[in-house]
Coordinates of C-alpha atoms in Angstrom, one line a residue:
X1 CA 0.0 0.0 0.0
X2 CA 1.6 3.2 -0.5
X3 CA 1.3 6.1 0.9
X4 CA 2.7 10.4 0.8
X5 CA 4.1 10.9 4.1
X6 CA 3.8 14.7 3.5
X7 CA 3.1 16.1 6.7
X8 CA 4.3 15.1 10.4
X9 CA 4.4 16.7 13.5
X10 CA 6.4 15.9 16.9
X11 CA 3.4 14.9 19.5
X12 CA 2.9 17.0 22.7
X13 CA 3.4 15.5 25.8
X14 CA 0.7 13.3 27.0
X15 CA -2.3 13.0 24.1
X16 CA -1.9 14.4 21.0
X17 CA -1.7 14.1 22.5
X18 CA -2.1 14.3 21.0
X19 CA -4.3 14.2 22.0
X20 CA -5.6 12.1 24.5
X21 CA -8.9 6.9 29.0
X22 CA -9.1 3.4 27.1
X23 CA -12.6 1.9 26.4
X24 CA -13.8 -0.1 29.3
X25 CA -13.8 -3.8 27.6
X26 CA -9.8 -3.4 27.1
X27 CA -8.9 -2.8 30.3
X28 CA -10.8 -2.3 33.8
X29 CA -10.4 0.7 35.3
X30 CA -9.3 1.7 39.0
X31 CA -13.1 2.4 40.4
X32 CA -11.2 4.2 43.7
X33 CA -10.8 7.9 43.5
X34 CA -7.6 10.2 44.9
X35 CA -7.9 13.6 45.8
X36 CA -5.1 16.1 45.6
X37 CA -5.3 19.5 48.0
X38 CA -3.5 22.9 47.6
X39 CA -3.3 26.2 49.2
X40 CA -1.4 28.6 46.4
X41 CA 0.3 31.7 47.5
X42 CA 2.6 34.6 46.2
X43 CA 6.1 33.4 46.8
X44 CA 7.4 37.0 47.3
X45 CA 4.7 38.8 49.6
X46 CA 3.6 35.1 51.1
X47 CA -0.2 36.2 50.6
X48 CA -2.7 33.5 49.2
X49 CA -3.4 33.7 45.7
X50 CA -7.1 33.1 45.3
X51 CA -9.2 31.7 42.7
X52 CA -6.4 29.9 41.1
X53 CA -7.1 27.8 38.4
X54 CA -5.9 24.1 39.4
X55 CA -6.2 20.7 36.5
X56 CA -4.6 17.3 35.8
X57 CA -3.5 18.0 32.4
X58 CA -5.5 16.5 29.3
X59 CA -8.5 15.6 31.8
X60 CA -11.6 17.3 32.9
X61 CA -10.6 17.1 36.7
X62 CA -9.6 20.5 38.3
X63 CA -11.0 23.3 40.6
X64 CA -10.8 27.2 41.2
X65 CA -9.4 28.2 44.3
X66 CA -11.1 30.2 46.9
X67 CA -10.4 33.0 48.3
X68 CA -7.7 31.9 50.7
X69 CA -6.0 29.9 47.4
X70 CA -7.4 26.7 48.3
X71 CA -8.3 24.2 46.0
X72 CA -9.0 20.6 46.0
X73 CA -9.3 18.2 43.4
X74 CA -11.2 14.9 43.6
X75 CA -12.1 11.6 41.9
X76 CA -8.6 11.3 40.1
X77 CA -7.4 7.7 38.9
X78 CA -4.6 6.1 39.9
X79 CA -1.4 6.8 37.7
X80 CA 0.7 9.6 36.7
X81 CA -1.0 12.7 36.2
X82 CA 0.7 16.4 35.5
X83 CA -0.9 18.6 38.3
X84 CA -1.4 22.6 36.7
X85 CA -1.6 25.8 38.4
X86 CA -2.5 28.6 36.3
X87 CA -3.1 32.5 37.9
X88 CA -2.9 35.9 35.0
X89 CA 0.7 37.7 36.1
X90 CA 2.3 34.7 38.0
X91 CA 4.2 31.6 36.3
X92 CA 3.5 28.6 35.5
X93 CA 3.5 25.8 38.0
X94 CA 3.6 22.2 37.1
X95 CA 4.2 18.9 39.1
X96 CA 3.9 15.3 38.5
X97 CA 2.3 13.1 40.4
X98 CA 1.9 9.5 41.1
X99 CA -1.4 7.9 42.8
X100 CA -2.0 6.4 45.2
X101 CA 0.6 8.1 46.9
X102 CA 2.6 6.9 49.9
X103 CA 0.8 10.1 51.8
X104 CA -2.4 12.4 51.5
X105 CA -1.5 14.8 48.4
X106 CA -1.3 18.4 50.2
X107 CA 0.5 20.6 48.5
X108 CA 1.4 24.3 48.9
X109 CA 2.0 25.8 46.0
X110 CA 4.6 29.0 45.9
X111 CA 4.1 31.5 42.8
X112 CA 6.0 33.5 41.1
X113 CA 4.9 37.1 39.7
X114 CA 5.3 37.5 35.9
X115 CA 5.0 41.1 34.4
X116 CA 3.2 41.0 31.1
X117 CA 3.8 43.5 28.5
X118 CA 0.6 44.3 26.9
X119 CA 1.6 45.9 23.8
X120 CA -0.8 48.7 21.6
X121 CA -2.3 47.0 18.6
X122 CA -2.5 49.6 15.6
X123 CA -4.0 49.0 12.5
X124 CA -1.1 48.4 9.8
X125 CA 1.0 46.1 7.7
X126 CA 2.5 44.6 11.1
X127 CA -1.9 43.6 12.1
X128 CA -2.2 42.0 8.5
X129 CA 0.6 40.1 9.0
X130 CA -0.1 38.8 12.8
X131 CA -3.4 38.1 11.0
X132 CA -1.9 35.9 8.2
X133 CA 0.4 33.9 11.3
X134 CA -2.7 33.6 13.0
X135 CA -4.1 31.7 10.1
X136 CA -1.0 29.4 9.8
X137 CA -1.1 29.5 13.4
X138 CA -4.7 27.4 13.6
X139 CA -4.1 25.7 10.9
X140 CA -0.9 24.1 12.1
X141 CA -2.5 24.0 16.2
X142 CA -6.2 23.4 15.5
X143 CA -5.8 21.3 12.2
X144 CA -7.8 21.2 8.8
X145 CA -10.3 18.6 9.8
X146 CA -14.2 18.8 9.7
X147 CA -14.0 19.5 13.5
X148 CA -11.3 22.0 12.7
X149 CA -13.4 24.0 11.1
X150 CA -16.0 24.0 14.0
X151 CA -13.2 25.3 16.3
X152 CA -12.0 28.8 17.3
X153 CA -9.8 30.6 19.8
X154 CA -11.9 33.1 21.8
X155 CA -9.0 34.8 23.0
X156 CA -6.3 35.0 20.0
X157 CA -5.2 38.3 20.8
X158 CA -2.9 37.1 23.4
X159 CA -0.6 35.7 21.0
X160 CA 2.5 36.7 19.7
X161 CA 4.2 35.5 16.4
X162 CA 7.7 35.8 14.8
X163 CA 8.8 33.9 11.8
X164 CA 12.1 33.3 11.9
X165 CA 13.6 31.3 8.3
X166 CA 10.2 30.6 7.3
X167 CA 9.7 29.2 11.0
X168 CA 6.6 30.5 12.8
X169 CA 7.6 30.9 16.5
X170 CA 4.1 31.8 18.9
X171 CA 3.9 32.3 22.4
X172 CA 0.7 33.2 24.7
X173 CA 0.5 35.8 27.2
X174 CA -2.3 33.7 29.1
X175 CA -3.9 30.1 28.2
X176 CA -6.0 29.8 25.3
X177 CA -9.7 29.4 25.2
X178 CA -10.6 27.1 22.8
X179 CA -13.9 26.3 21.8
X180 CA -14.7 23.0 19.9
X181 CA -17.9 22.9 18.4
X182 CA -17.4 19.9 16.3
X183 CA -16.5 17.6 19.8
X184 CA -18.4 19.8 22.1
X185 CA -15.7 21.0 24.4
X186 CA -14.1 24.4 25.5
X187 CA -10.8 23.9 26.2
X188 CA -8.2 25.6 28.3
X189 CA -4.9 25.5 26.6
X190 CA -1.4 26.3 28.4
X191 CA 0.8 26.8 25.5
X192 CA 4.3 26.3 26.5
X193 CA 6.0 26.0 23.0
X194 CA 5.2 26.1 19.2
X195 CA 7.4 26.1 16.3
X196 CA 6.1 25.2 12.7
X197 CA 8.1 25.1 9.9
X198 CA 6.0 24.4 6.0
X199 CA 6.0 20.5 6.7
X200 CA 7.0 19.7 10.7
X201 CA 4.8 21.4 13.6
X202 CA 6.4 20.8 17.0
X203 CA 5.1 22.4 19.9
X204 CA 3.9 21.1 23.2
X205 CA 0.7 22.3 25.8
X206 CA -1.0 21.5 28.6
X207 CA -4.7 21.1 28.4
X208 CA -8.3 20.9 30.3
X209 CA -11.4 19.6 29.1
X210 CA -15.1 21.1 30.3
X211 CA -17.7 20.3 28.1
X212 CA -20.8 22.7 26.1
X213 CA -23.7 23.1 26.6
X214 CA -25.8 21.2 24.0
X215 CA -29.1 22.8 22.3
X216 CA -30.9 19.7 21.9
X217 CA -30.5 16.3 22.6
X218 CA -29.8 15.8 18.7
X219 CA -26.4 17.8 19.7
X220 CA -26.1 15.5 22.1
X221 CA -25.7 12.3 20.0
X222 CA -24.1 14.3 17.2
X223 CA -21.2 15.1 19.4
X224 CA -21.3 11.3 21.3
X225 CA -20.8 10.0 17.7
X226 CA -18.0 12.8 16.7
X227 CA -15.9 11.8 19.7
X228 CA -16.3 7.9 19.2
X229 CA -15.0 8.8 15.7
X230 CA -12.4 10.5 16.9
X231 CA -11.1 8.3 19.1
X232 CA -11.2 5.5 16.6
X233 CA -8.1 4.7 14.9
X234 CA -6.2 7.5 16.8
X235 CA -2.7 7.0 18.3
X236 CA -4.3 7.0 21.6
X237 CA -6.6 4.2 20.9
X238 CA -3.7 2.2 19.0
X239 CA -1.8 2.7 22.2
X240 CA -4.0 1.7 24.3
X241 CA -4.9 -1.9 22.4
X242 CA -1.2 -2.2 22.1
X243 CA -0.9 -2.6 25.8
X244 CA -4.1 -4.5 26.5
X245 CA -2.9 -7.2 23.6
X246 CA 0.4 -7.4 25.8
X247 CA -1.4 -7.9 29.2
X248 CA -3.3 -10.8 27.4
X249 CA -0.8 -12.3 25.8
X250 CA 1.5 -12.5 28.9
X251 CA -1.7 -13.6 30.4
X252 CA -1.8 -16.8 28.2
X253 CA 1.5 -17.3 27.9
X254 CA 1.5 -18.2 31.5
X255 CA -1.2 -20.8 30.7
X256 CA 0.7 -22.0 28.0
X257 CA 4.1 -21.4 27.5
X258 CA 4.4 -23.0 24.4
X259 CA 2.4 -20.3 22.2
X260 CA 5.5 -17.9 22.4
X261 CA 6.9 -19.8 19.2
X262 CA 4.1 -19.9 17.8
X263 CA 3.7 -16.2 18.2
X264 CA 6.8 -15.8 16.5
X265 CA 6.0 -17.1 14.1
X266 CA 2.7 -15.6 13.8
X267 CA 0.5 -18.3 14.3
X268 CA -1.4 -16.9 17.3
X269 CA -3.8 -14.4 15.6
X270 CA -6.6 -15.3 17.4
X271 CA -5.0 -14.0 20.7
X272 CA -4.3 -10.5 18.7
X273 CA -6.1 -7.7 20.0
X274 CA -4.8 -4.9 17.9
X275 CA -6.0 -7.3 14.5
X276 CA -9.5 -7.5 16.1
X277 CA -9.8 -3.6 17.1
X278 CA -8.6 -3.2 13.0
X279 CA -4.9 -2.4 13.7
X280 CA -2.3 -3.7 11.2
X281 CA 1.6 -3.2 12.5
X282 CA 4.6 -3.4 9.7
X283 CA 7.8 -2.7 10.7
X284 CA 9.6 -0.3 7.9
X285 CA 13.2 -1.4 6.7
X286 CA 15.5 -0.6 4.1
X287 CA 18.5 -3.2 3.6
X288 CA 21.9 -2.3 3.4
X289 CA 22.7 -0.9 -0.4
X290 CA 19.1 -0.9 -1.2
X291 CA 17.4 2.3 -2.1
X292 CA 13.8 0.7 -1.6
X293 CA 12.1 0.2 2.1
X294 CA 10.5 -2.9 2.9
X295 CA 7.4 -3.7 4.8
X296 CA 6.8 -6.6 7.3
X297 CA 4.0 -7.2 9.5
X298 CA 5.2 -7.9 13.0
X299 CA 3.8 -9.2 16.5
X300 CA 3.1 -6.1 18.2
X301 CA 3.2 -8.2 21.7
X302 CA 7.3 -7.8 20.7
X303 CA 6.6 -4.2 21.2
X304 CA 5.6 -3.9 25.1
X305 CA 7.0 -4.9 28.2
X306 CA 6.2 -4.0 31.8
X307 CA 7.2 -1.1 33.8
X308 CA 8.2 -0.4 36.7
X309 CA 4.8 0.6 38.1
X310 CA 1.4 -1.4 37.6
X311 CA -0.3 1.3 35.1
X312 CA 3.0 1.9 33.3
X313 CA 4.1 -0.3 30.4
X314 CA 6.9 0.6 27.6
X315 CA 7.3 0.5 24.2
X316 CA 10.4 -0.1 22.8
X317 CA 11.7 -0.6 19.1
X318 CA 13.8 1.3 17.1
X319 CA 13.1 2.3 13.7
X320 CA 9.8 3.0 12.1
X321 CA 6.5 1.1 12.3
X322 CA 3.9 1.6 10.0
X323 CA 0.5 1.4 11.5
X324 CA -2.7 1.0 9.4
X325 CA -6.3 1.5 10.7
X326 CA -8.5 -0.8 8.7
X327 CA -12.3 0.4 10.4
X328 CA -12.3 3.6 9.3
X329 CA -11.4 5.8 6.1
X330 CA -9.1 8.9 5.5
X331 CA -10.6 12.2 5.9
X332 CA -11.5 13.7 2.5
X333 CA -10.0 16.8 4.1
X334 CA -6.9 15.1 4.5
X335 CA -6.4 13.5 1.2
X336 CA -7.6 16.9 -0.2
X337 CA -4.4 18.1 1.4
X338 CA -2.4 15.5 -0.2
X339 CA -3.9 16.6 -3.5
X340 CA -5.4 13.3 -3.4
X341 CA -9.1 14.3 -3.7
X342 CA -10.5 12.2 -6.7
X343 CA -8.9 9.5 -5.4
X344 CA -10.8 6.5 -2.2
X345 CA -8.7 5.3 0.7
X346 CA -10.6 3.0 2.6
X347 CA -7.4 2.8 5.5
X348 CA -5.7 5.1 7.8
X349 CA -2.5 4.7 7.5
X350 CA 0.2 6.6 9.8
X351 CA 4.0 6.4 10.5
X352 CA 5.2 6.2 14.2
X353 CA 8.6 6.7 14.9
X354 CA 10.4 6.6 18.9
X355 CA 13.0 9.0 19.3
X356 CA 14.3 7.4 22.5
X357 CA 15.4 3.6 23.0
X358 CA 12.3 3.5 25.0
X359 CA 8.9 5.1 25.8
X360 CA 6.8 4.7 28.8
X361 CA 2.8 5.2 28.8
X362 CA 0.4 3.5 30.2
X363 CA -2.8 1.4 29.7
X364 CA -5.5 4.4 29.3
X365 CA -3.0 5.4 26.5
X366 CA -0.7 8.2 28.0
X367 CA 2.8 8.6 27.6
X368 CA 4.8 11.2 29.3
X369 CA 7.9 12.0 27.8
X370 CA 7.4 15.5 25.3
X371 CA 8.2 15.1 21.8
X372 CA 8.9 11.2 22.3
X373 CA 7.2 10.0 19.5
X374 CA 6.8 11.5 16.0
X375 CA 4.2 10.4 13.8
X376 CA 3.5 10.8 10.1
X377 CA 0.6 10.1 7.7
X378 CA -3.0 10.1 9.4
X379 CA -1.9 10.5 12.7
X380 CA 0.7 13.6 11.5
X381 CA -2.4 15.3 9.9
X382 CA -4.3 15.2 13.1
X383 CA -4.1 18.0 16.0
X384 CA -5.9 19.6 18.1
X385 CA -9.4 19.1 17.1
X386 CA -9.5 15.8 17.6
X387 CA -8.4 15.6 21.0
X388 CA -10.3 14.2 23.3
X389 CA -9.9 14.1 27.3
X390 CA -8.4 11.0 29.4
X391 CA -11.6 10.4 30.5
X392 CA -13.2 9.8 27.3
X393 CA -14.4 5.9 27.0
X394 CA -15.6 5.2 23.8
X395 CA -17.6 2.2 25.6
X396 CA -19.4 5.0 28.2
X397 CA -21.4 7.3 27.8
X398 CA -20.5 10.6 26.3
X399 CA -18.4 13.3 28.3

């Protein structure tokens, strides 16, 4: 099968995340819920900071401080999570976190003033072009999907743009409010880099989830269906089946120790998660002194092993691994932008590539590390529009 590898872009940390929970009949969540409680203050005047805006990254748990800068957030998981505190004219703080923890989670939280220059915006040649880099800006952040074009930033005029060597460099001034009419979500966006060159985006953020208000119950199932597409296929759910296959595998291989030959030799299909959720794997190669790249399917079970916590697994390989999606077809959008509009591609097919000897994530589909993983193809087209929050189940009802 071939494919134009056109576009790619170096995943943000967690999702794209990247975006972005597993469905329930893959793997069983923790039902118990952790809380995590904070008092923020001003590190220089040791004064509370109230109504500080406190979020697990990429979820929809967080709370806003009260007036004595104390927060408290509930009903979290067990896992990693990346805990956010946000205030105008202080930095950013950020912390990870493991759950359960040996302790209560009570934190006090020391911030930093930040002056912010608020520039004066004149009508010129210099507002045309923050205009155009706004454009490019979206484009490259948001995407060029159907839900992409349901989505706009309320609050774009706290970005800033330079282009350096045809690079687009932004920065924000205060988190973004996105609004996703296509998913139904309004998203909070910390954006801590972004650089976007004509054919590689790489830039990383730190988002939370709360949902819209629907008009009608129509909206309601038009959205439930949007998300479930959107989670299909993505590298998320393909992360997620990859480490379910490997907890069943290593499941039966304890029952039978004898199948691990047969695996091998790729016998043992019927124990294949990814092949029943519509996930093909090929590992890409090109032979020494050979200018063409050849494809072989391989056992994705090869790909996981355990980590050193319960939720964690790793992926290791080295190379590139060609994963195609063979439930659902390619955007017209997207083969539009491959100039591929008269043509039909009934497979998503994306590139994955690990830029360390190892990644860890875990089994709703997270990993951690930023800009571990570059992807390629389908999954390279995709941004922020078709993010969806940890909490997302496509076997649950909608959220």
């Amino acid at each position: 099968m071939g494919i134009s590898l056109k576009w790619s872009v170096f995943l943000f940390s967690g999702f794209l995340v990247a975006n972005l929970a597993p469905a329930a009949h893959l793997h069983a969540q923790n039902t118990a819920g952790y809380s995590i409680r904070g008092r923020v203050f001003d590190a220089q005047t040791g004064q509370p900071v109230p109504h500080a805006n406190a979020f697990l990254a990429h979820s929809m748990l967080g709370d806003a401080g009260d007036e004595q800068g104390i927060f408290q957030i509930n009903n979290i998981p067990a896992g990693q999570h990346e805990l956010i505190v946000s205030v105008l004219g202080y930095e950013l703080y950020k912390k990870t976190l493991r759950l359960p923890a040996a302790t209560p989670v009570i934190l006090t939280v020391a911030l930093t003033p930040r002056i912010i220059p608020f520039p004066e915006i004149e009508i010129s040649a210099d507002t045309r072009e923050w205009r155009k880099n706004l454009r490019r800006f979206s484009e490259q952040l948001i995407g060029t999907s159907r839900n992409a074009r349901m989505t706009e930033i309320e609050n774009a005029y706290c970005l800033d743009f330079r282009v350096n060597n045809d690079t687009l460099i932004a920065t924000a001034s205060e988190p973004l409010r996105i609004i996703n009419r296509g998913l139904g979500y309004k998203i909070y966006y910390v954006l801590e880099s972004f650089r976007a060159s004509r054919t590689t985006a790489r830039f990383s953020g730190l988002p939370r989830f709360d949902t819209l208000a629907a008009n009608s119950s129509q909206q309601l199932r038009t959205w439930k269906e949007r998300r479930k597409q959107a989670y299909q296929g993505s590298l998320r759910h393909f992360l997620t089946v990859l480490c379910a296959n490997f907890d069943s595998v290593t499941t039966v291989l304890k029952r039978d120790p004898t199948l691990a030959a047969r695996l091998q030799r790729g016998e043992a299909s019927s124990i294949n998660l990814l092949s029943r959720e519509g996930f093909v794997v090929y590992r890409l190669e090109r032979p020494v002194g050979s200018p063409q790249t050849i494809r072989r399917q391989i056992d994705p079970y090869s790909l996981i092993r355990s980590g050193t916590h319960p939720e964690d697994r790793v992926l290791t390989y080295r190379g590139s691994l060609q994963v195609v999606y063979n439930r659902g077809a390619e955007q017209p959008e997207y083969l539009a932008y491959l100039r591929l509009g008269r043509w039909t591609r009934p497979y998503q097919t994306s590139l994955i590539e690990a830029l360390q000897d190892s990644v860890t994530i875990d089994v709703r589909g997270r990993y951690f590390d930023t800009f571990a993983l570059h992807t390629k193809g389908y999954w390279g087209w995709q941004r922020l529009a078709e993010m969806l929050p940890f909490e997302y189940s496509s076997a649950g009802p909608a959220n």
